[in-house]
């Protein structure tokens, strides 16, 4: 008897230009998972409405996210890749789950509190964001959901909502498990903080070469001179270099740091070259895909058609369970 593959669901918000923190923190893992199970990856355009982006900006960001993922190795033959909003059943399921979700559960959400503390204008979409996320997860009967540690609470809330539904009506939803990669460290930005658009310290995956080099060369370091030995473990340039370099290359650069007569300018140039080499095949693939925008739309359309088949079956059962139709 053939063992069924686990169904793995990942969502990515089209919130702006993707950077290397996005790549090493989520994208790379999502692409590798397509070899591990039945994978679904959606572009969470409904989630992005919580900050009311301009319509033209949102459409462009969705297109860009799709382009970047395909360029970086996402295989639409192995992963159902689609726009969240193309599956309208998710809005119906969100309402049904909203009616089962206590206010106290949502009021405990760390993410909502953090966003309000940072000056986000509160709205009901932002407040009930975890319910839409639960609908995304439960709609596709997902077994595993890759999440960062900052999103783990939302996954736990999705589990609570699924259990509440199953106890209230019938055992219908799979109870999802978090898939947290302990090997993925916080990706440092150019200033040493976590790489984030809100800190303005990002390096784009597909930055124009001249602009990328300028970013790398402007990374702040201490004031040690060329001749002085340096500590690679406390240097942001070296921490970024480790993302792109082999173990042998890392050891070689670390030895140069400690020996002296190796300046930060040399290290930054090596980092820039490693970055360009790493993403070179993906840059080539992206340039090819840009010439064929209809292919990207066709991939998303086909992915949505297949995902909708799963969603329709789930909603048929949900409607019957709650007494609709």
PDB file of C-alpha atoms in Angstrom:
ATOM      1  CA  UNK A   1       0.000   0.000   0.000  1.00  0.00           C
ATOM      2  CA  UNK A   2       1.448   3.379  -1.059  1.00  0.00           C
ATOM      3  CA  UNK A   3       1.897   5.837   1.785  1.00  0.00           C
ATOM      4  CA  UNK A   4       0.134   9.147   1.096  1.00  0.00           C
ATOM      5  CA  UNK A   5       2.324  12.213   0.964  1.00  0.00           C
ATOM      6  CA  UNK A   6       1.797  14.950   3.501  1.00  0.00           C
ATOM      7  CA  UNK A   7       0.028  18.030   2.156  1.00  0.00           C
ATOM      8  CA  UNK A   8       2.171  21.124   2.803  1.00  0.00           C
ATOM      9  CA  UNK A   9       0.722  24.644   2.497  1.00  0.00           C
ATOM     10  CA  UNK A  10       2.672  27.896   2.292  1.00  0.00           C
ATOM     11  CA  UNK A  11       1.452  31.461   1.769  1.00  0.00           C
ATOM     12  CA  UNK A  12       3.447  34.559   0.855  1.00  0.00           C
ATOM     13  CA  UNK A  13       2.171  38.126   1.075  1.00  0.00           C
ATOM     14  CA  UNK A  14       2.837  40.408  -1.914  1.00  0.00           C
ATOM     15  CA  UNK A  15       3.944  43.235   0.357  1.00  0.00           C
ATOM     16  CA  UNK A  16       6.827  44.561  -1.732  1.00  0.00           C
ATOM     17  CA  UNK A  17      10.007  43.615  -3.537  1.00  0.00           C
ATOM     18  CA  UNK A  18      11.390  40.317  -2.239  1.00  0.00           C
ATOM     19  CA  UNK A  19      14.831  40.459  -0.614  1.00  0.00           C
ATOM     20  CA  UNK A  20      17.437  37.920   0.424  1.00  0.00           C
ATOM     21  CA  UNK A  21      15.884  37.731   3.897  1.00  0.00           C
ATOM     22  CA  UNK A  22      12.671  36.493   2.238  1.00  0.00           C
ATOM     23  CA  UNK A  23      14.667  34.069   0.121  1.00  0.00           C
ATOM     24  CA  UNK A  24      16.722  32.406   2.862  1.00  0.00           C
ATOM     25  CA  UNK A  25      14.002  32.789   5.486  1.00  0.00           C
ATOM     26  CA  UNK A  26      11.085  31.303   3.517  1.00  0.00           C
ATOM     27  CA  UNK A  27      11.356  31.019  -0.273  1.00  0.00           C
ATOM     28  CA  UNK A  28      14.257  28.579  -0.420  1.00  0.00           C
ATOM     29  CA  UNK A  29      12.589  26.282   2.093  1.00  0.00           C
ATOM     30  CA  UNK A  30       9.214  26.437   0.287  1.00  0.00           C
ATOM     31  CA  UNK A  31      10.859  25.513  -3.016  1.00  0.00           C
ATOM     32  CA  UNK A  32      12.801  22.630  -1.468  1.00  0.00           C
ATOM     33  CA  UNK A  33       9.621  21.265   0.136  1.00  0.00           C
ATOM     34  CA  UNK A  34       8.122  20.533  -3.272  1.00  0.00           C
ATOM     35  CA  UNK A  35      10.336  17.434  -3.259  1.00  0.00           C
ATOM     36  CA  UNK A  36       9.025  16.325   0.150  1.00  0.00           C
ATOM     37  CA  UNK A  37       5.252  16.147  -0.262  1.00  0.00           C
ATOM     38  CA  UNK A  38       2.136  17.458  -1.975  1.00  0.00           C
ATOM     39  CA  UNK A  39       2.757  21.202  -1.876  1.00  0.00           C
ATOM     40  CA  UNK A  40       0.491  24.213  -2.322  1.00  0.00           C
ATOM     41  CA  UNK A  41       1.809  27.769  -2.394  1.00  0.00           C
ATOM     42  CA  UNK A  42      -0.490  30.766  -2.673  1.00  0.00           C
ATOM     43  CA  UNK A  43       0.100  34.491  -3.046  1.00  0.00           C
ATOM     44  CA  UNK A  44      -1.872  36.015  -0.163  1.00  0.00           C
ATOM     45  CA  UNK A  45      -3.354  39.051  -1.889  1.00  0.00           C
ATOM     46  CA  UNK A  46      -6.450  39.072   0.357  1.00  0.00           C
ATOM     47  CA  UNK A  47      -4.230  39.301   3.439  1.00  0.00           C
ATOM     48  CA  UNK A  48      -2.398  42.272   1.966  1.00  0.00           C
ATOM     49  CA  UNK A  49      -5.637  44.301   1.863  1.00  0.00           C
ATOM     50  CA  UNK A  50      -5.313  44.930   5.623  1.00  0.00           C
ATOM     51  CA  UNK A  51      -3.047  47.869   4.762  1.00  0.00           C
ATOM     52  CA  UNK A  52      -5.180  49.066   1.789  1.00  0.00           C
ATOM     53  CA  UNK A  53      -2.508  49.117  -0.938  1.00  0.00           C
ATOM     54  CA  UNK A  54      -3.158  50.939  -4.209  1.00  0.00           C
ATOM     55  CA  UNK A  55      -4.860  48.557  -6.672  1.00  0.00           C
ATOM     56  CA  UNK A  56      -2.188  48.976  -9.332  1.00  0.00           C
ATOM     57  CA  UNK A  57       0.555  48.370  -6.759  1.00  0.00           C
ATOM     58  CA  UNK A  58      -1.098  45.189  -5.503  1.00  0.00           C
ATOM     59  CA  UNK A  59      -1.490  43.765  -9.011  1.00  0.00           C
ATOM     60  CA  UNK A  60       2.140  44.528  -9.799  1.00  0.00           C
ATOM     61  CA  UNK A  61       3.362  42.960  -6.547  1.00  0.00           C
ATOM     62  CA  UNK A  62       1.402  39.761  -7.175  1.00  0.00           C
ATOM     63  CA  UNK A  63       2.934  39.488 -10.627  1.00  0.00           C
ATOM     64  CA  UNK A  64       6.401  40.164  -9.265  1.00  0.00           C
ATOM     65  CA  UNK A  65       6.106  37.567  -6.479  1.00  0.00           C
ATOM     66  CA  UNK A  66       5.008  34.960  -9.027  1.00  0.00           C
ATOM     67  CA  UNK A  67       7.900  35.869 -11.309  1.00  0.00           C
ATOM     68  CA  UNK A  68      10.453  35.711  -8.489  1.00  0.00           C
ATOM     69  CA  UNK A  69       9.286  32.330  -7.190  1.00  0.00           C
ATOM     70  CA  UNK A  70       9.311  30.766 -10.641  1.00  0.00           C
ATOM     71  CA  UNK A  71      12.758  32.236 -11.342  1.00  0.00           C
ATOM     72  CA  UNK A  72      14.084  30.850  -8.052  1.00  0.00           C
ATOM     73  CA  UNK A  73      13.037  27.300  -8.875  1.00  0.00           C
ATOM     74  CA  UNK A  74       9.372  26.775  -7.998  1.00  0.00           C
ATOM     75  CA  UNK A  75       8.089  24.043 -10.315  1.00  0.00           C
ATOM     76  CA  UNK A  76       4.363  24.414 -11.155  1.00  0.00           C
ATOM     77  CA  UNK A  77       4.321  20.733 -12.102  1.00  0.00           C
ATOM     78  CA  UNK A  78       5.171  19.857  -8.495  1.00  0.00           C
ATOM     79  CA  UNK A  79       3.469  22.692  -6.585  1.00  0.00           C
ATOM     80  CA  UNK A  80      -0.040  24.112  -6.885  1.00  0.00           C
ATOM     81  CA  UNK A  81       0.838  27.804  -7.262  1.00  0.00           C
ATOM     82  CA  UNK A  82      -2.080  30.242  -7.219  1.00  0.00           C
ATOM     83  CA  UNK A  83      -3.549  33.563  -6.120  1.00  0.00           C
ATOM     84  CA  UNK A  84      -5.459  33.396  -2.848  1.00  0.00           C
ATOM     85  CA  UNK A  85      -8.287  35.575  -4.212  1.00  0.00           C
ATOM     86  CA  UNK A  86      -8.908  33.185  -7.114  1.00  0.00           C
ATOM     87  CA  UNK A  87     -10.395  30.741  -4.597  1.00  0.00           C
ATOM     88  CA  UNK A  88     -13.511  32.631  -3.530  1.00  0.00           C
ATOM     89  CA  UNK A  89     -14.607  29.781  -1.262  1.00  0.00           C
ATOM     90  CA  UNK A  90     -11.977  30.926   1.237  1.00  0.00           C
ATOM     91  CA  UNK A  91     -14.089  34.014   2.049  1.00  0.00           C
ATOM     92  CA  UNK A  92     -17.151  31.870   2.777  1.00  0.00           C
ATOM     93  CA  UNK A  93     -15.131  29.575   5.017  1.00  0.00           C
ATOM     94  CA  UNK A  94     -13.630  32.591   6.799  1.00  0.00           C
ATOM     95  CA  UNK A  95     -17.138  33.797   7.750  1.00  0.00           C
ATOM     96  CA  UNK A  96     -18.160  30.378   9.028  1.00  0.00           C
ATOM     97  CA  UNK A  97     -14.972  30.120  11.110  1.00  0.00           C
ATOM     98  CA  UNK A  98     -15.433  33.696  12.362  1.00  0.00           C
ATOM     99  CA  UNK A  99     -18.723  32.588  13.877  1.00  0.00           C
ATOM    100  CA  UNK A 100     -16.853  29.942  15.895  1.00  0.00           C
ATOM    101  CA  UNK A 101     -13.906  32.080  16.967  1.00  0.00           C
ATOM    102  CA  UNK A 102     -13.983  33.787  20.358  1.00  0.00           C
ATOM    103  CA  UNK A 103     -12.866  37.406  20.688  1.00  0.00           C
ATOM    104  CA  UNK A 104     -10.505  36.414  23.472  1.00  0.00           C
ATOM    105  CA  UNK A 105      -8.525  34.205  21.098  1.00  0.00           C
ATOM    106  CA  UNK A 106      -8.037  37.053  18.619  1.00  0.00           C
ATOM    107  CA  UNK A 107      -7.271  39.598  21.332  1.00  0.00           C
ATOM    108  CA  UNK A 108      -4.288  37.479  22.409  1.00  0.00           C
ATOM    109  CA  UNK A 109      -2.653  37.652  18.961  1.00  0.00           C
ATOM    110  CA  UNK A 110       0.893  39.014  19.349  1.00  0.00           C
ATOM    111  CA  UNK A 111       1.095  40.073  15.705  1.00  0.00           C
ATOM    112  CA  UNK A 112      -1.944  42.369  15.994  1.00  0.00           C
ATOM    113  CA  UNK A 113      -0.593  43.989  19.147  1.00  0.00           C
ATOM    114  CA  UNK A 114       2.846  44.474  17.577  1.00  0.00           C
ATOM    115  CA  UNK A 115       1.411  46.099  14.453  1.00  0.00           C
ATOM    116  CA  UNK A 116      -0.742  48.497  16.443  1.00  0.00           C
ATOM    117  CA  UNK A 117       2.296  49.386  18.585  1.00  0.00           C
ATOM    118  CA  UNK A 118       4.195  50.177  15.370  1.00  0.00           C
ATOM    119  CA  UNK A 119       1.514  52.603  14.242  1.00  0.00           C
ATOM    120  CA  UNK A 120      -0.653  50.466  11.963  1.00  0.00           C
ATOM    121  CA  UNK A 121      -4.203  51.814  11.762  1.00  0.00           C
ATOM    122  CA  UNK A 122      -6.395  49.145  13.403  1.00  0.00           C
ATOM    123  CA  UNK A 123      -9.152  47.614  11.278  1.00  0.00           C
ATOM    124  CA  UNK A 124     -11.244  44.479  11.522  1.00  0.00           C
ATOM    125  CA  UNK A 125      -9.278  42.792   8.747  1.00  0.00           C
ATOM    126  CA  UNK A 126      -6.067  43.200  10.702  1.00  0.00           C
ATOM    127  CA  UNK A 127      -7.790  42.004  13.876  1.00  0.00           C
ATOM    128  CA  UNK A 128      -9.371  38.906  12.298  1.00  0.00           C
ATOM    129  CA  UNK A 129      -6.343  38.121  10.108  1.00  0.00           C
ATOM    130  CA  UNK A 130      -5.773  34.795  11.974  1.00  0.00           C
ATOM    131  CA  UNK A 131      -9.240  33.569  10.945  1.00  0.00           C
ATOM    132  CA  UNK A 132      -8.528  34.139   7.250  1.00  0.00           C
ATOM    133  CA  UNK A 133      -5.188  32.403   7.767  1.00  0.00           C
ATOM    134  CA  UNK A 134      -7.010  29.488   9.421  1.00  0.00           C
ATOM    135  CA  UNK A 135      -9.409  29.302   6.473  1.00  0.00           C
ATOM    136  CA  UNK A 136      -6.461  29.141   4.065  1.00  0.00           C
ATOM    137  CA  UNK A 137      -4.902  26.288   6.002  1.00  0.00           C
ATOM    138  CA  UNK A 138      -8.044  24.278   6.762  1.00  0.00           C
ATOM    139  CA  UNK A 139      -9.589  24.695   3.295  1.00  0.00           C
ATOM    140  CA  UNK A 140      -6.899  22.488   1.758  1.00  0.00           C
ATOM    141  CA  UNK A 141      -6.816  19.965   4.621  1.00  0.00           C
ATOM    142  CA  UNK A 142      -3.156  20.841   5.159  1.00  0.00           C
ATOM    143  CA  UNK A 143      -1.031  18.513   7.284  1.00  0.00           C
ATOM    144  CA  UNK A 144       2.016  20.755   7.582  1.00  0.00           C
ATOM    145  CA  UNK A 145       2.444  24.533   7.476  1.00  0.00           C
ATOM    146  CA  UNK A 146       5.943  26.047   7.345  1.00  0.00           C
ATOM    147  CA  UNK A 147       5.946  29.038   9.690  1.00  0.00           C
ATOM    148  CA  UNK A 148       8.531  31.289  11.245  1.00  0.00           C
ATOM    149  CA  UNK A 149       8.629  31.505  15.011  1.00  0.00           C
ATOM    150  CA  UNK A 150       6.797  34.837  14.800  1.00  0.00           C
ATOM    151  CA  UNK A 151       3.876  33.126  13.001  1.00  0.00           C
ATOM    152  CA  UNK A 152       3.688  30.045  15.212  1.00  0.00           C
ATOM    153  CA  UNK A 153       0.897  31.550  17.331  1.00  0.00           C
ATOM    154  CA  UNK A 154      -1.297  32.020  14.247  1.00  0.00           C
ATOM    155  CA  UNK A 155      -0.872  28.343  13.392  1.00  0.00           C
ATOM    156  CA  UNK A 156      -1.816  27.413  16.958  1.00  0.00           C
ATOM    157  CA  UNK A 157      -4.940  29.562  16.578  1.00  0.00           C
ATOM    158  CA  UNK A 158      -5.805  27.728  13.338  1.00  0.00           C
ATOM    159  CA  UNK A 159      -5.507  24.454  15.238  1.00  0.00           C
ATOM    160  CA  UNK A 160      -7.810  25.776  17.992  1.00  0.00           C
ATOM    161  CA  UNK A 161     -10.397  26.876  15.418  1.00  0.00           C
ATOM    162  CA  UNK A 162     -10.254  23.509  13.625  1.00  0.00           C
ATOM    163  CA  UNK A 163     -10.722  21.622  16.892  1.00  0.00           C
ATOM    164  CA  UNK A 164     -13.651  23.883  17.822  1.00  0.00           C
ATOM    165  CA  UNK A 165     -15.326  23.202  14.470  1.00  0.00           C
ATOM    166  CA  UNK A 166     -14.743  19.456  14.701  1.00  0.00           C
ATOM    167  CA  UNK A 167     -16.188  19.336  18.212  1.00  0.00           C
ATOM    168  CA  UNK A 168     -19.172  21.542  17.346  1.00  0.00           C
ATOM    169  CA  UNK A 169     -20.156  19.850  14.107  1.00  0.00           C
ATOM    170  CA  UNK A 170     -18.165  16.814  12.948  1.00  0.00           C
ATOM    171  CA  UNK A 171     -14.593  15.582  12.515  1.00  0.00           C
ATOM    172  CA  UNK A 172     -14.067  17.354   9.209  1.00  0.00           C
ATOM    173  CA  UNK A 173     -10.812  19.306   9.328  1.00  0.00           C
ATOM    174  CA  UNK A 174      -7.273  17.959   9.486  1.00  0.00           C
ATOM    175  CA  UNK A 175      -5.499  19.466  12.520  1.00  0.00           C
ATOM    176  CA  UNK A 176      -2.400  21.098  10.989  1.00  0.00           C
ATOM    177  CA  UNK A 177       1.078  20.855  12.437  1.00  0.00           C
ATOM    178  CA  UNK A 178       3.709  23.631  12.292  1.00  0.00           C
ATOM    179  CA  UNK A 179       6.840  22.997  10.272  1.00  0.00           C
ATOM    180  CA  UNK A 180       9.530  25.179  11.823  1.00  0.00           C
ATOM    181  CA  UNK A 181      13.044  24.898  10.474  1.00  0.00           C
ATOM    182  CA  UNK A 182      15.449  25.421  13.357  1.00  0.00           C
ATOM    183  CA  UNK A 183      18.310  25.752  10.874  1.00  0.00           C
ATOM    184  CA  UNK A 184      16.927  29.019   9.466  1.00  0.00           C
ATOM    185  CA  UNK A 185      18.488  31.785  11.508  1.00  0.00           C
ATOM    186  CA  UNK A 186      17.384  35.405  11.500  1.00  0.00           C
ATOM    187  CA  UNK A 187      18.819  36.930   8.329  1.00  0.00           C
ATOM    188  CA  UNK A 188      20.728  40.113   9.203  1.00  0.00           C
ATOM    189  CA  UNK A 189      20.129  43.294   7.269  1.00  0.00           C
ATOM    190  CA  UNK A 190      22.771  45.753   6.167  1.00  0.00           C
ATOM    191  CA  UNK A 191      22.653  47.364   9.636  1.00  0.00           C
ATOM    192  CA  UNK A 192      22.852  44.126  11.626  1.00  0.00           C
ATOM    193  CA  UNK A 193      19.187  44.096  12.642  1.00  0.00           C
ATOM    194  CA  UNK A 194      16.782  41.508  11.221  1.00  0.00           C
ATOM    195  CA  UNK A 195      16.446  42.148   7.492  1.00  0.00           C
ATOM    196  CA  UNK A 196      13.097  43.867   7.016  1.00  0.00           C
ATOM    197  CA  UNK A 197      11.558  46.423   4.678  1.00  0.00           C
ATOM    198  CA  UNK A 198      10.349  48.320   7.748  1.00  0.00           C
ATOM    199  CA  UNK A 199      13.995  48.839   8.807  1.00  0.00           C
ATOM    200  CA  UNK A 200      15.077  49.870   5.289  1.00  0.00           C
ATOM    201  CA  UNK A 201      18.014  47.450   5.523  1.00  0.00           C
ATOM    202  CA  UNK A 202      17.209  44.955   2.773  1.00  0.00           C
ATOM    203  CA  UNK A 203      19.099  43.689  -0.247  1.00  0.00           C
ATOM    204  CA  UNK A 204      16.804  42.690  -3.094  1.00  0.00           C
ATOM    205  CA  UNK A 205      17.168  39.236  -4.606  1.00  0.00           C
ATOM    206  CA  UNK A 206      17.254  40.673  -8.107  1.00  0.00           C
ATOM    207  CA  UNK A 207      18.709  44.117  -7.446  1.00  0.00           C
ATOM    208  CA  UNK A 208      20.377  45.885 -10.348  1.00  0.00           C
ATOM    209  CA  UNK A 209      24.109  45.090 -10.186  1.00  0.00           C
ATOM    210  CA  UNK A 210      25.364  48.628  -9.567  1.00  0.00           C
ATOM    211  CA  UNK A 211      22.735  49.293  -6.867  1.00  0.00           C
ATOM    212  CA  UNK A 212      23.485  45.956  -5.167  1.00  0.00           C
ATOM    213  CA  UNK A 213      27.224  46.634  -5.064  1.00  0.00           C
ATOM    214  CA  UNK A 214      26.590  50.059  -3.516  1.00  0.00           C
ATOM    215  CA  UNK A 215      24.437  48.440  -0.800  1.00  0.00           C
ATOM    216  CA  UNK A 216      27.059  45.848   0.066  1.00  0.00           C
ATOM    217  CA  UNK A 217      29.883  48.380   0.143  1.00  0.00           C
ATOM    218  CA  UNK A 218      27.893  50.639   2.503  1.00  0.00           C
ATOM    219  CA  UNK A 219      27.447  47.957   5.197  1.00  0.00           C
ATOM    220  CA  UNK A 220      28.738  49.498   8.465  1.00  0.00           C
ATOM    221  CA  UNK A 221      31.699  47.871  10.216  1.00  0.00           C
ATOM    222  CA  UNK A 222      33.986  48.743  13.126  1.00  0.00           C
ATOM    223  CA  UNK A 223      36.958  51.047  12.679  1.00  0.00           C
ATOM    224  CA  UNK A 224      39.766  48.455  12.611  1.00  0.00           C
ATOM    225  CA  UNK A 225      42.418  49.177  10.015  1.00  0.00           C
ATOM    226  CA  UNK A 226      43.632  46.982   7.170  1.00  0.00           C
ATOM    227  CA  UNK A 227      46.549  45.432   9.111  1.00  0.00           C
ATOM    228  CA  UNK A 228      44.609  44.603  12.269  1.00  0.00           C
ATOM    229  CA  UNK A 229      43.138  41.121  12.907  1.00  0.00           C
ATOM    230  CA  UNK A 230      39.340  41.087  12.912  1.00  0.00           C
ATOM    231  CA  UNK A 231      36.628  38.904  14.436  1.00  0.00           C
ATOM    232  CA  UNK A 232      34.457  37.268  11.737  1.00  0.00           C
ATOM    233  CA  UNK A 233      31.893  36.088  14.277  1.00  0.00           C
ATOM    234  CA  UNK A 234      31.023  39.670  15.155  1.00  0.00           C
ATOM    235  CA  UNK A 235      31.054  41.112  11.647  1.00  0.00           C
ATOM    236  CA  UNK A 236      27.843  41.604   9.696  1.00  0.00           C
ATOM    237  CA  UNK A 237      29.676  41.291   6.367  1.00  0.00           C
ATOM    238  CA  UNK A 238      30.875  37.812   7.273  1.00  0.00           C
ATOM    239  CA  UNK A 239      27.431  36.755   8.553  1.00  0.00           C
ATOM    240  CA  UNK A 240      25.923  37.662   5.182  1.00  0.00           C
ATOM    241  CA  UNK A 241      28.775  35.988   3.309  1.00  0.00           C
ATOM    242  CA  UNK A 242      27.944  32.697   5.054  1.00  0.00           C
ATOM    243  CA  UNK A 243      24.583  32.645   3.272  1.00  0.00           C
ATOM    244  CA  UNK A 244      26.237  32.321  -0.125  1.00  0.00           C
ATOM    245  CA  UNK A 245      29.573  30.630   0.533  1.00  0.00           C
ATOM    246  CA  UNK A 246      30.585  26.992   0.909  1.00  0.00           C
ATOM    247  CA  UNK A 247      32.039  25.782   4.196  1.00  0.00           C
ATOM    248  CA  UNK A 248      35.552  25.926   2.715  1.00  0.00           C
ATOM    249  CA  UNK A 249      35.030  29.495   1.480  1.00  0.00           C
ATOM    250  CA  UNK A 250      33.737  30.553   4.891  1.00  0.00           C
ATOM    251  CA  UNK A 251      36.771  29.055   6.630  1.00  0.00           C
ATOM    252  CA  UNK A 252      39.094  30.762   4.161  1.00  0.00           C
ATOM    253  CA  UNK A 253      37.577  34.189   4.741  1.00  0.00           C
ATOM    254  CA  UNK A 254      37.494  33.676   8.532  1.00  0.00           C
ATOM    255  CA  UNK A 255      41.224  32.861   8.451  1.00  0.00           C
ATOM    256  CA  UNK A 256      41.932  36.059   6.489  1.00  0.00           C
ATOM    257  CA  UNK A 257      39.971  38.083   9.050  1.00  0.00           C
ATOM    258  CA  UNK A 258      41.998  36.690  11.930  1.00  0.00           C
ATOM    259  CA  UNK A 259      45.377  36.980  10.171  1.00  0.00           C
ATOM    260  CA  UNK A 260      45.129  40.703   9.422  1.00  0.00           C
ATOM    261  CA  UNK A 261      46.092  42.549   6.242  1.00  0.00           C
ATOM    262  CA  UNK A 262      42.561  41.885   5.034  1.00  0.00           C
ATOM    263  CA  UNK A 263      40.261  44.893   5.006  1.00  0.00           C
ATOM    264  CA  UNK A 264      36.513  45.138   5.243  1.00  0.00           C
ATOM    265  CA  UNK A 265      36.525  46.451   1.679  1.00  0.00           C
ATOM    266  CA  UNK A 266      37.999  43.129   0.522  1.00  0.00           C
ATOM    267  CA  UNK A 267      35.343  41.215   2.452  1.00  0.00           C
ATOM    268  CA  UNK A 268      32.521  43.345   1.051  1.00  0.00           C
ATOM    269  CA  UNK A 269      33.756  42.800  -2.501  1.00  0.00           C
ATOM    270  CA  UNK A 270      33.915  39.031  -1.893  1.00  0.00           C
ATOM    271  CA  UNK A 271      30.374  39.153  -0.466  1.00  0.00           C
ATOM    272  CA  UNK A 272      29.075  41.055  -3.483  1.00  0.00           C
ATOM    273  CA  UNK A 273      30.678  38.591  -5.909  1.00  0.00           C
ATOM    274  CA  UNK A 274      29.283  35.615  -3.968  1.00  0.00           C
ATOM    275  CA  UNK A 275      25.793  37.174  -4.077  1.00  0.00           C
ATOM    276  CA  UNK A 276      26.009  37.763  -7.836  1.00  0.00           C
ATOM    277  CA  UNK A 277      27.289  34.223  -8.489  1.00  0.00           C
ATOM    278  CA  UNK A 278      24.609  32.627  -6.305  1.00  0.00           C
ATOM    279  CA  UNK A 279      21.675  34.310  -8.012  1.00  0.00           C
ATOM    280  CA  UNK A 280      23.148  34.352 -11.550  1.00  0.00           C
ATOM    281  CA  UNK A 281      21.157  31.320 -12.848  1.00  0.00           C
ATOM    282  CA  UNK A 282      17.978  32.724 -11.280  1.00  0.00           C
ATOM    283  CA  UNK A 283      18.594  36.129 -12.862  1.00  0.00           C
ATOM    284  CA  UNK A 284      18.906  34.460 -16.252  1.00  0.00           C
ATOM    285  CA  UNK A 285      15.690  32.489 -15.707  1.00  0.00           C
ATOM    286  CA  UNK A 286      13.862  35.616 -14.532  1.00  0.00           C
ATOM    287  CA  UNK A 287      14.881  37.559 -17.629  1.00  0.00           C
ATOM    288  CA  UNK A 288      13.473  34.746 -19.791  1.00  0.00           C
ATOM    289  CA  UNK A 289      10.193  34.635 -17.842  1.00  0.00           C
ATOM    290  CA  UNK A 290       9.740  38.405 -18.056  1.00  0.00           C
ATOM    291  CA  UNK A 291       9.465  38.056 -21.822  1.00  0.00           C
ATOM    292  CA  UNK A 292       6.476  35.740 -21.440  1.00  0.00           C
ATOM    293  CA  UNK A 293       3.982  37.276 -18.964  1.00  0.00           C
ATOM    294  CA  UNK A 294       1.181  35.083 -20.321  1.00  0.00           C
ATOM    295  CA  UNK A 295       3.047  32.007 -19.062  1.00  0.00           C
ATOM    296  CA  UNK A 296       3.012  33.375 -15.503  1.00  0.00           C
ATOM    297  CA  UNK A 297      -0.733  34.068 -15.659  1.00  0.00           C
ATOM    298  CA  UNK A 298      -1.347  30.615 -17.096  1.00  0.00           C
ATOM    299  CA  UNK A 299       0.605  29.003 -14.238  1.00  0.00           C
ATOM    300  CA  UNK A 300      -1.478  30.865 -11.636  1.00  0.00           C
ATOM    301  CA  UNK A 301      -4.715  30.078 -13.467  1.00  0.00           C
ATOM    302  CA  UNK A 302      -3.943  26.362 -13.704  1.00  0.00           C
ATOM    303  CA  UNK A 303      -2.854  26.268 -10.053  1.00  0.00           C
ATOM    304  CA  UNK A 304      -6.109  27.950  -9.007  1.00  0.00           C
ATOM    305  CA  UNK A 305      -8.198  25.485 -11.017  1.00  0.00           C
ATOM    306  CA  UNK A 306      -6.575  22.544  -9.241  1.00  0.00           C
ATOM    307  CA  UNK A 307      -6.715  24.194  -5.801  1.00  0.00           C
ATOM    308  CA  UNK A 308     -10.390  25.046  -6.370  1.00  0.00           C
ATOM    309  CA  UNK A 309     -11.159  21.358  -6.778  1.00  0.00           C
ATOM    310  CA  UNK A 310      -9.935  20.740  -3.233  1.00  0.00           C
ATOM    311  CA  UNK A 311     -11.706  23.862  -1.925  1.00  0.00           C
ATOM    312  CA  UNK A 312     -15.065  22.956  -3.478  1.00  0.00           C
ATOM    313  CA  UNK A 313     -15.018  19.506  -1.910  1.00  0.00           C
ATOM    314  CA  UNK A 314     -14.121  20.947   1.510  1.00  0.00           C
ATOM    315  CA  UNK A 315     -16.903  23.541   1.283  1.00  0.00           C
ATOM    316  CA  UNK A 316     -19.460  20.948   0.178  1.00  0.00           C
ATOM    317  CA  UNK A 317     -18.762  19.084   3.402  1.00  0.00           C
ATOM    318  CA  UNK A 318     -18.614  22.249   5.533  1.00  0.00           C
ATOM    319  CA  UNK A 319     -21.972  23.542   4.243  1.00  0.00           C
ATOM    320  CA  UNK A 320     -23.579  20.197   4.946  1.00  0.00           C
ATOM    321  CA  UNK A 321     -22.059  20.061   8.437  1.00  0.00           C
ATOM    322  CA  UNK A 322     -23.295  23.540   9.472  1.00  0.00           C
ATOM    323  CA  UNK A 323     -26.723  23.202   7.839  1.00  0.00           C
ATOM    324  CA  UNK A 324     -26.335  25.400   4.742  1.00  0.00           C
ATOM    325  CA  UNK A 325     -27.848  24.323   1.385  1.00  0.00           C
TER     326      UNK A 325
END
